[in-house]
XYZ file of N, CA and C in Angstrom:
726
model
N 149.975 79.352 225.816
C 151.124 79.605 226.996
C 151.441 80.407 226.964
N 151.529 81.293 227.692
C 152.419 82.320 227.794
C 154.674 81.768 228.089
N 154.967 82.337 227.776
C 156.714 82.255 228.145
C 156.799 82.337 229.997
N 157.579 81.729 231.164
C 157.722 81.583 231.862
C 158.772 81.697 231.676
N 160.013 80.719 231.158
C 161.559 81.365 231.370
C 162.254 81.400 230.120
N 163.418 82.323 230.537
C 164.245 82.716 229.028
C 165.967 81.974 229.393
N 165.899 80.982 228.398
C 167.557 81.011 228.537
C 168.507 81.374 227.379
N 169.648 81.586 227.660
C 170.189 82.459 227.014
C 171.688 81.351 226.634
N 172.322 81.500 225.285
C 173.805 81.700 224.908
C 174.056 82.933 225.201
N 175.737 81.631 225.474
C 176.374 82.931 226.152
C 177.888 83.632 224.982
N 178.654 82.444 224.472
C 180.308 83.632 223.331
C 178.631 84.149 222.653
N 178.996 85.705 222.792
C 178.790 86.043 221.013
C 177.029 86.298 221.321
N 176.745 86.487 222.232
C 175.038 86.985 222.715
C 174.863 88.012 224.157
N 175.725 87.254 225.918
C 175.402 87.896 226.101
C 177.253 87.930 226.264
N 178.242 87.899 226.109
C 179.241 87.773 225.996
C 180.160 88.609 224.744
N 181.007 89.095 225.005
C 181.393 89.997 223.919
C 182.918 89.008 223.777
N 182.479 87.565 223.157
C 183.900 86.200 223.044
C 184.480 86.666 221.376
N 184.214 87.276 220.596
C 185.096 87.595 219.619
C 185.682 89.123 219.851
N 185.101 90.380 220.465
C 185.607 91.329 220.847
C 187.305 90.488 221.858
N 186.701 90.339 222.398
C 188.143 89.088 223.762
C 189.052 88.538 222.626
N 188.543 87.844 222.194
C 189.891 86.781 221.052
C 190.105 87.535 220.400
N 189.393 88.343 219.830
C 190.820 89.236 218.815
C 191.588 90.020 219.805
N 190.965 90.878 220.648
C 192.310 91.267 221.173
C 193.379 90.255 222.141
N 192.974 89.186 222.688
C 193.609 88.631 223.431
C 194.702 87.621 222.089
N 194.634 87.146 221.348
C 195.298 86.534 220.428
C 196.169 87.608 219.718
N 195.680 88.602 218.959
C 196.851 89.840 218.458
C 197.971 90.468 219.808
N 197.193 90.566 220.937
C 198.316 91.497 222.133
C 199.698 89.416 222.385
N 198.873 88.710 222.579
C 199.740 88.002 222.768
C 200.364 87.298 221.273
N 200.793 88.130 219.937
C 201.022 87.049 218.893
C 202.296 88.496 218.736
N 201.795 89.460 219.399
C 202.954 90.880 219.637
C 203.588 90.460 220.895
N 203.447 90.605 222.062
C 203.953 90.022 222.979
C 205.721 89.732 222.529
N 204.881 87.733 221.403
C 206.073 86.397 221.517
C 206.888 86.754 220.007
N 206.230 88.290 219.921
C 207.087 88.929 218.419
C 206.752 87.951 216.678
N 205.365 86.912 217.623
C 204.906 86.606 216.490
C 204.453 86.783 215.023
N 204.061 88.314 215.546
C 202.476 89.123 215.043
C 202.898 89.712 213.048
N 204.451 89.761 213.497
C 205.073 90.408 212.206
C 205.064 89.249 211.320
N 205.105 88.323 211.488
C 205.071 86.866 210.257
C 204.250 86.756 209.727
N 203.210 87.570 209.819
C 201.588 87.568 209.027
C 201.524 88.791 208.458
N 200.664 89.047 207.036
C 200.993 90.087 206.433
C 199.655 91.241 207.017
N 198.775 90.707 207.542
C 198.653 91.500 208.400
C 197.868 90.801 209.467
N 197.169 91.628 210.862
C 196.816 91.822 211.942
C 195.546 90.628 211.634
N 194.879 90.584 210.550
C 193.520 90.552 210.076
C 193.836 88.834 209.467
N 194.884 88.634 209.232
C 195.389 87.505 208.467
C 195.595 86.934 209.530
N 196.090 87.123 210.825
C 196.562 85.938 211.845
C 195.492 85.842 212.352
N 194.264 86.631 212.790
C 193.053 86.214 213.285
C 192.164 84.729 212.434
N 192.457 85.305 211.247
C 191.996 84.573 210.695
C 192.165 83.153 210.451
N 193.579 83.272 210.775
C 193.887 81.612 211.395
C 193.723 81.251 212.382
N 193.484 82.609 213.477
C 193.286 81.386 214.878
C 191.772 81.474 214.283
N 190.953 81.927 214.083
C 190.082 81.423 213.881
C 189.529 79.684 212.857
N 189.836 79.637 212.071
C 190.076 78.249 211.025
C 190.445 77.016 212.163
N 191.761 77.580 213.185
C 191.915 76.529 213.458
C 191.171 76.013 214.721
N 190.513 77.285 215.326
C 189.894 76.630 216.791
C 188.670 76.405 215.861
N 187.602 76.617 214.947
C 186.704 76.057 214.189
C 186.714 74.646 214.730
N 187.344 74.177 213.497
C 188.163 72.862 213.344
C 188.156 72.395 214.459
N 188.886 72.660 215.392
C 189.354 71.910 216.962
C 188.103 72.202 218.019
N 187.777 72.886 217.799
C 185.976 73.184 218.989
C 185.400 72.085 218.173
N 185.177 72.505 217.094
C 184.544 70.944 216.431
C 184.435 69.991 216.984
N 185.984 69.296 217.235
C 186.143 68.461 217.430
C 185.884 67.537 219.128
N 186.414 68.248 219.377
C 185.551 68.963 221.335
C 183.499 68.222 221.305
N 183.449 69.234 220.385
C 181.882 68.981 220.452
C 181.675 67.696 219.980
N 182.308 67.192 218.719
C 181.995 65.636 218.571
C 182.574 64.987 219.254
N 182.731 65.494 220.716
C 183.527 63.821 221.311
C 184.490 63.677 221.293
N 185.650 64.037 220.544
C 186.837 63.733 219.510
C 188.211 63.907 221.013
N 187.777 65.187 221.084
C 188.979 66.155 222.288
C 187.705 66.024 223.621
N 188.462 66.816 224.572
C 187.923 66.962 226.008
C 188.688 68.232 225.690
N 187.292 69.516 226.543
C 188.129 70.982 226.396
C 188.950 71.095 226.408
N 190.353 70.434 227.119
C 191.611 71.041 227.845
C 192.369 70.410 226.343
N 191.562 69.506 226.073
C 192.505 69.391 224.647
C 192.523 69.670 223.272
N 191.255 70.442 223.496
C 190.804 71.074 222.155
C 192.075 72.770 222.301
N 191.853 73.159 223.574
C 192.881 73.455 223.618
C 194.240 73.616 223.292
N 194.972 73.217 223.728
C 196.205 72.114 224.281
C 196.859 72.045 221.975
N 195.323 71.128 221.438
C 195.729 71.400 219.404
C 195.228 72.656 218.971
N 194.834 73.271 219.445
C 194.655 74.637 218.634
C 195.918 75.600 218.405
N 196.636 75.155 220.274
C 198.399 75.942 219.950
C 198.810 75.305 219.288
N 199.010 73.893 218.804
C 199.857 72.927 218.205
C 199.497 73.778 216.894
N 198.309 73.575 216.548
C 198.063 73.420 215.232
C 197.919 74.529 214.376
N 198.058 75.525 214.514
C 198.213 77.378 215.030
C 199.518 77.271 214.703
N 201.423 77.101 215.615
C 201.673 76.701 215.392
C 202.960 76.504 214.725
N 202.125 75.146 213.800
C 202.310 74.610 213.377
C 201.978 75.178 211.975
N 201.785 75.706 211.278
C 201.373 76.661 210.372
C 201.958 77.717 210.182
N 202.763 78.271 210.810
C 204.220 78.420 211.396
C 205.608 78.754 211.182
N 205.119 77.095 211.002
C 205.836 76.149 210.788
C 207.374 75.972 212.049
N 206.576 76.898 213.167
C 207.337 76.352 214.211
C 207.951 74.736 214.499
N 209.140 75.118 214.738
C 209.866 72.989 214.448
C 209.364 72.397 215.661
N 208.889 71.143 215.080
C 208.252 70.201 216.609
C 206.536 70.932 216.671
N 206.321 71.966 216.416
C 204.788 72.531 217.183
C 204.238 71.263 216.928
N 203.922 70.194 216.064
C 202.705 69.642 215.662
C 202.824 68.769 217.208
N 203.933 68.445 217.817
C 204.025 67.973 218.738
C 205.164 68.151 220.009
N 203.924 69.309 220.032
C 204.985 69.728 221.561
C 204.314 69.155 223.044
N 204.994 69.552 223.830
C 204.268 68.701 224.547
C 203.214 69.108 225.844
N 202.414 68.695 226.156
C 201.002 69.453 226.965
C 200.907 70.905 228.030
N 202.140 69.802 227.896
C 202.895 71.607 229.731
C 202.959 72.526 228.275
N 203.866 72.820 227.895
C 204.097 73.563 226.556
C 203.381 74.578 226.099
N 202.030 73.305 225.382
C 201.080 73.498 224.776
C 199.826 74.343 225.205
N 200.314 74.065 226.974
C 199.021 74.620 227.707
C 199.981 75.973 228.496
N 201.002 76.124 228.264
C 201.851 77.601 229.068
C 201.322 78.891 227.482
N 201.331 78.206 226.691
C 200.821 79.083 225.727
C 199.489 79.518 224.956
N 198.874 78.736 225.725
C 197.326 78.678 225.273
C 196.789 79.290 226.565
N 197.769 79.127 228.450
C 197.484 80.280 228.583
C 197.508 81.525 228.847
N 199.214 81.529 228.457
C 199.554 82.891 228.007
C 198.556 83.741 227.230
N 198.130 83.303 226.221
C 196.412 83.979 224.828
C 195.505 84.230 226.417
N 195.218 83.284 226.601
C 194.036 83.727 227.820
C 194.027 84.552 228.906
N 195.523 84.713 228.855
C 194.899 85.677 230.056
C 195.005 86.881 228.956
N 195.550 87.323 228.258
C 195.376 88.511 227.088
C 194.238 88.508 227.225
N 193.907 87.467 226.424
C 191.706 87.402 226.548
C 190.765 88.070 227.472
N 191.198 87.159 228.235
C 190.418 87.317 229.841
C 190.458 88.793 230.310
N 191.980 89.545 229.883
C 191.789 90.553 230.574
C 190.869 91.671 229.237
N 190.178 91.188 228.246
C 189.678 91.908 227.671
C 188.431 91.470 227.321
N 187.833 90.311 228.668
C 186.279 90.010 229.060
C 185.606 91.356 229.079
N 184.830 91.441 228.329
C 183.418 92.460 228.752
C 181.499 91.743 228.200
N 180.774 92.503 228.746
C 179.992 91.820 228.686
C 179.428 92.701 227.810
N 178.150 92.281 226.426
C 178.009 93.633 225.147
C 176.573 94.461 226.827
N 177.140 95.613 226.166
C 176.083 96.898 227.159
C 174.446 96.410 227.214
N 174.820 95.418 226.250
C 172.101 95.853 226.072
C 172.344 94.425 227.861
N 173.285 93.265 227.524
C 172.746 92.282 228.200
C 172.780 92.415 229.861
N 173.140 93.076 230.668
C 172.820 93.343 231.684
C 171.540 93.740 232.568
N 171.296 95.844 231.142
C 170.115 95.652 231.329
C 168.913 95.207 230.722
N 169.042 94.407 229.959
C 167.936 93.044 229.997
C 167.835 92.429 230.823
N 168.685 90.843 231.280
C 168.526 90.963 232.402
C 168.029 91.084 233.942
N 168.147 92.729 234.128
C 167.828 93.154 235.120
C 166.589 93.280 234.992
N 166.224 93.691 233.646
C 164.415 94.058 233.692
C 164.065 92.404 233.021
N 164.078 91.145 233.193
C 164.268 90.191 232.714
C 163.705 89.430 233.975
N 164.590 89.316 234.975
C 164.679 88.254 235.692
C 163.496 88.454 236.896
N 162.874 89.774 237.010
C 162.109 89.516 238.134
C 160.453 88.837 237.645
N 161.117 88.167 236.207
C 159.074 88.372 236.046
C 159.657 86.502 235.189
N 161.111 86.184 234.767
C 161.696 85.284 234.640
C 162.175 84.444 235.051
N 161.693 83.272 234.808
C 163.301 82.603 235.280
C 163.984 82.060 234.531
N 165.247 82.439 234.586
C 166.623 82.987 233.554
C 167.017 81.551 233.816
N 168.572 81.594 232.798
C 169.485 80.443 232.625
C 170.324 80.281 231.556
N 171.366 79.652 231.579
C 172.144 79.269 229.564
C 172.059 78.125 229.898
N 172.710 77.305 228.739
C 172.561 76.824 227.750
C 173.777 77.159 226.230
N 174.709 76.624 226.933
C 175.917 76.394 226.230
C 177.139 74.917 225.824
N 177.463 75.403 224.795
C 178.437 74.520 223.825
C 179.828 74.584 224.699
N 179.973 74.482 226.486
C 181.646 74.611 226.458
C 181.144 73.734 227.466
N 181.861 74.211 229.113
C 182.611 73.550 229.972
C 181.565 75.129 230.969
N 181.166 74.169 232.306
C 180.081 74.940 233.162
C 180.873 75.562 234.459
N 182.233 75.037 234.310
C 183.657 75.795 235.289
C 183.198 76.871 234.553
N 184.336 76.951 232.918
C 184.146 77.751 232.522
C 183.822 78.689 232.124
N 182.454 78.223 232.032
C 181.610 79.622 231.713
C 180.719 80.436 232.880
N 180.962 79.845 233.976
C 180.293 80.875 234.438
C 181.899 81.509 235.937
N 182.829 81.219 235.529
C 184.046 81.486 236.022
C 183.298 82.695 235.258
N 183.319 82.680 233.702
C 183.570 84.225 232.081
C 182.485 84.467 233.324
N 180.642 84.287 233.492
C 179.840 85.029 233.201
C 180.100 86.151 234.782
N 180.561 85.264 236.055
C 181.183 86.212 237.312
C 182.140 86.873 236.781
N 182.787 87.054 236.451
C 183.650 88.069 235.760
C 183.049 89.442 235.074
N 182.315 88.848 234.145
C 181.771 90.208 233.369
C 180.437 90.500 234.213
N 180.217 89.856 235.614
C 179.038 90.461 235.909
C 177.437 89.908 235.974
N 177.435 89.020 234.859
C 176.116 88.456 234.307
C 175.239 86.922 235.396
N 176.629 86.495 236.390
C 175.723 85.501 237.259
C 174.724 85.567 237.785
N 175.391 86.743 238.601
C 174.104 87.378 240.372
C 172.647 86.887 239.160
N 172.782 87.499 238.031
C 171.412 87.379 237.388
C 171.128 86.091 235.880
N 171.853 85.504 236.270
C 170.966 84.573 235.899
C 170.350 83.390 236.168
N 170.065 83.783 238.024
C 169.792 82.258 238.421
C 170.427 80.943 238.470
N 169.878 79.908 238.384
C 171.124 78.731 239.042
C 171.616 77.780 238.023
N 170.912 77.801 236.590
C 170.432 76.881 235.957
C 171.859 77.104 234.844
N 172.753 76.161 234.211
C 173.622 76.410 233.414
C 173.601 74.948 232.835
N 173.180 74.821 232.084
C 173.617 73.510 231.324
C 174.337 73.514 230.261
N 175.955 73.012 230.388
C 176.871 73.642 229.035
C 177.002 71.609 228.028
N 177.383 71.789 227.366
C 177.829 70.727 226.811
C 178.792 69.920 227.264
N 180.181 70.155 228.213
C 180.350 69.397 228.371
C 180.167 68.629 229.630
N 178.953 69.383 230.626
C 178.448 67.886 231.865
C 177.605 67.262 230.307
N 176.663 68.091 230.524
C 175.227 66.992 229.750
C 175.727 66.011 228.821
N 176.304 66.201 228.074
C 177.309 65.088 227.082
C 176.431 65.026 226.197
N 175.895 66.493 225.530
C 175.688 66.420 224.001
C 175.638 68.264 223.988
N 175.847 68.247 222.380
C 175.772 69.462 222.074
C 174.527 70.127 221.901
N 174.246 71.785 221.838
C 173.241 71.918 220.978
C 174.001 71.929 218.943
N 173.121 71.580 218.375
C 171.611 72.067 218.479
C 171.067 70.356 218.711
N 171.765 69.500 219.423
C 170.349 68.602 220.109
C 169.196 68.762 220.610
N 168.387 68.968 220.572
C 166.690 69.252 221.598
C 167.540 68.504 223.135
N 168.286 67.942 223.096
C 168.324 67.148 224.510
C 168.816 67.897 225.241
N 169.621 68.894 224.992
C 169.958 69.888 226.297
C 169.175 70.709 226.350
N 168.676 71.188 225.005
C 167.749 72.186 225.359
C 166.043 72.276 226.180
N 166.085 70.908 226.661
C 164.909 70.296 227.423
C 165.535 70.100 228.877
N 167.390 69.383 228.840
C 167.717 69.508 229.747
C 167.737 70.075 231.011
N 167.661 71.572 230.516
C 167.844 73.916 231.118
C 166.499 73.567 231.016
N 165.326 73.018 230.662
C 163.600 73.279 230.453
C 163.345 72.968 232.064
N 163.809 71.521 232.107
C 163.749 70.048 233.140
C 163.989 71.073 234.570
N 165.883 72.102 234.355
C 166.147 72.962 235.233
C 165.132 73.857 235.492
N 164.608 74.449 234.810
C 163.823 75.961 235.186
C 162.591 75.297 236.059
N 162.046 73.697 235.974
C 160.844 73.404 236.073
C 159.775 73.955 235.275
N 160.039 74.431 233.402
C 159.245 74.299 232.920
C 158.595 73.026 231.157
N 157.650 73.619 231.134
C 157.952 72.550 229.862
C 158.465 73.660 228.286
N 159.469 72.813 227.426
C 159.734 73.463 226.190
C 158.944 74.996 225.914
N 157.183 74.201 225.483
C 156.663 75.179 225.410
C 156.258 76.560 225.755
N 157.237 77.046 227.030
C 157.278 78.378 228.350
C 158.321 78.785 228.159
N 159.089 77.996 227.252
C 160.268 78.744 227.820
C 161.575 79.414 226.238
N 161.598 80.434 226.141
C 162.425 80.991 224.746
C 163.640 80.671 224.908
N 164.480 80.044 223.734
C 165.708 80.608 223.867
C 166.538 81.762 222.660
N 167.607 82.093 223.695
C 168.237 83.199 223.043
C 169.527 83.022 222.395
N 170.267 83.553 220.616
C 171.221 82.873 220.895
C 171.353 83.618 219.112
N 172.854 83.661 218.899
C 173.484 84.347 217.948
C 174.038 83.409 216.858
N 173.835 81.883 217.243
C 173.844 81.104 216.227
C 172.546 80.773 215.663
N 172.680 80.755 214.313
C 171.322 80.331 212.886
C 170.789 79.284 213.873
N 171.952 78.149 213.386
C 171.886 76.999 213.175
C 171.851 76.095 214.341
N 172.614 76.533 215.779
C 172.613 75.880 216.657
C 171.687 76.070 217.933
N 171.908 77.729 217.877
C 170.666 78.548 218.807
C 168.845 78.230 218.405
N 169.083 79.360 216.603
C 167.485 79.401 216.850
C 166.962 78.275 215.695
N 168.102 77.302 215.118
C 166.881 76.319 214.373
C 166.876 75.033 215.975
N 168.020 75.064 216.647
C 168.135 74.413 217.559
C 166.773 74.550 218.360
N 166.640 75.256 219.201
C 165.923 75.760 220.192
C 164.469 75.274 219.585
N 163.718 75.952 218.300
C 162.639 75.627 217.155
C 162.342 74.232 217.967
N 163.365 73.703 217.207
C 162.861 72.141 216.839
C 163.051 71.145 218.151
N 163.183 72.048 218.767
C 163.403 71.427 220.288
C 161.989 71.474 221.202
N 161.072 72.516 220.461
C 159.898 72.903 220.491
C 159.970 74.732 221.767
N 160.411 74.542 222.006
C 160.806 76.102 222.521
C 160.991 77.574 221.666
N 160.394 78.688 222.228
C 160.290 79.861 221.130
C 161.838 80.371 221.531
N 162.101 80.353 220.001
C 163.632 80.332 218.948
C 163.730 82.008 218.913
N 164.178 82.614 219.493
C 165.024 83.618 218.999
C 166.524 84.227 218.735
N 167.030 84.863 217.211
C 167.785 84.838 217.167
C 168.447 86.160 217.082
N 169.762 86.075 217.948
C 169.993 87.172 218.236
C 170.867 87.696 216.310
N 170.648 88.247 215.878
C 171.382 88.855 214.600
C 171.723 90.080 214.650
N 173.192 90.559 215.796
C 173.378 91.478 216.213
C 173.701 92.977 215.179
N 174.143 92.043 214.012
C 174.565 93.643 212.399
C 173.472 93.605 212.235
N 171.867 93.423 212.521
C 170.791 94.370 211.945
C 170.996 94.628 210.813
N 170.360 95.301 210.569
C 170.128 95.869 209.043
C 171.594 95.974 208.273
N 172.563 96.007 209.023
C 173.430 97.070 208.351
C 173.947 95.154 207.166
N 174.045 94.260 207.982
C 174.116 92.773 207.055
C 172.631 92.243 207.429
N 172.214 91.950 206.270
C 171.339 90.694 205.736
C 171.836 89.575 205.921
N 170.814 89.101 207.106
C 171.204 87.778 207.081
C 171.998 86.420 206.029
N 172.327 85.387 206.451
C 173.270 84.591 205.539
C 172.246 83.180 205.012
N 171.358 83.367 205.664
C 170.016 82.267 205.558
C 169.180 83.200 205.012
N 167.984 82.708 204.613
C 166.220 82.907 204.864
C 166.290 82.156 206.461
N 165.231 83.201 207.426
C 165.352 82.876 208.378
C 164.011 81.950 208.451
N 164.045 80.891 208.955
C 162.801 79.920 209.015
C 161.541 80.504 209.405
N 160.261 79.182 209.209
C 159.277 79.875 209.973
C 159.538 79.385 211.672
N 158.536 80.326 212.361
C 159.042 80.378 213.897
C 160.121 80.703 214.806
N 161.017 81.424 213.857
C 162.159 82.030 214.762
C 162.322 83.314 214.146
N 162.708 84.251 215.562
C 162.065 85.605 215.399
C 163.765 86.034 215.852
N 163.453 87.241 214.925
C 164.801 88.486 214.550
C 165.026 89.089 215.720
N 166.352 89.167 216.738
C 166.463 90.450 217.773
C 167.636 90.797 216.993
N 167.689 91.936 216.563
C 169.584 92.902 216.146
C 170.092 93.201 218.377
N 169.026 93.879 218.741
C 169.843 94.157 220.134
C 169.111 93.693 221.190
N 169.124 92.761 222.649
C 168.881 92.975 223.684
C 167.931 93.513 224.302
N 168.117 94.530 224.087
C 167.039 95.654 224.186
C 166.236 95.633 224.105
N 165.715 94.713 223.075
C 164.441 94.318 222.507
C 162.924 93.443 222.694
N 163.947 92.534 223.597
C 164.118 91.126 223.779
C 162.678 91.338 225.064
N 163.046 92.018 226.136
C 161.326 92.360 226.825
C 160.736 92.455 226.118
N 159.949 93.465 224.965
C 158.548 93.123 225.125
C 158.308 92.586 223.880
N 159.827 91.679 222.620
C 159.353 91.117 222.394
C 158.485 89.231 222.598
N 159.179 88.502 224.147
C 158.588 87.898 224.584
C 157.106 88.063 224.891
N 156.597 89.132 225.575
C 154.714 89.449 225.769
C 153.874 89.778 224.424
N 153.130 88.347 224.357
C 151.815 88.765 223.255
C 151.402 89.293 222.697
């Protein structure tokens, strides 16, 4: 059966999350005079990533709400800097600190250059939507800000509202149902090999792993059968056709 629908991951697939995050945290730390506490900007970024990965995993596991993981990221990060009382920072103060970072991050938000052209080419021929391990309102605002929301239809399925994250089959199936298509007629495109590619394949969708590093960086894992590799979204329209 031909592919009739395409689902997309958002962060680091359509939206340059890593670039915005880097610009945001470095600018925020610079404004607060905290960047000089690190031997290099990369050291600050590495700590921010490590803290984020740990707390976001707790959010995806259902231990924290979307807002709570933001507050915990702030507390744990500042605690690593030996800021007095950081681990007991009130919600209001932690939220204010995170909001400062988010303002810098959001100012740097941008879609990848290949995202809009790909969506524009696909929209007349496929039903489009999003599957994301995030919060629906958060991702909707982000996609609107970077100019992609109107090109993605009305299907925006996120783990916060669905109740389980990728790679669970249920979230993929919910998005397929929202498209009005069975999984075997839907492709999913994402940058995370385990969550996006393996998850979509195991849920019965056509799996496309977006490995933007391309030939310059070999995949860290062998690519399993049933997963197709893309290095740019420019190649997606052609890859969807038999």
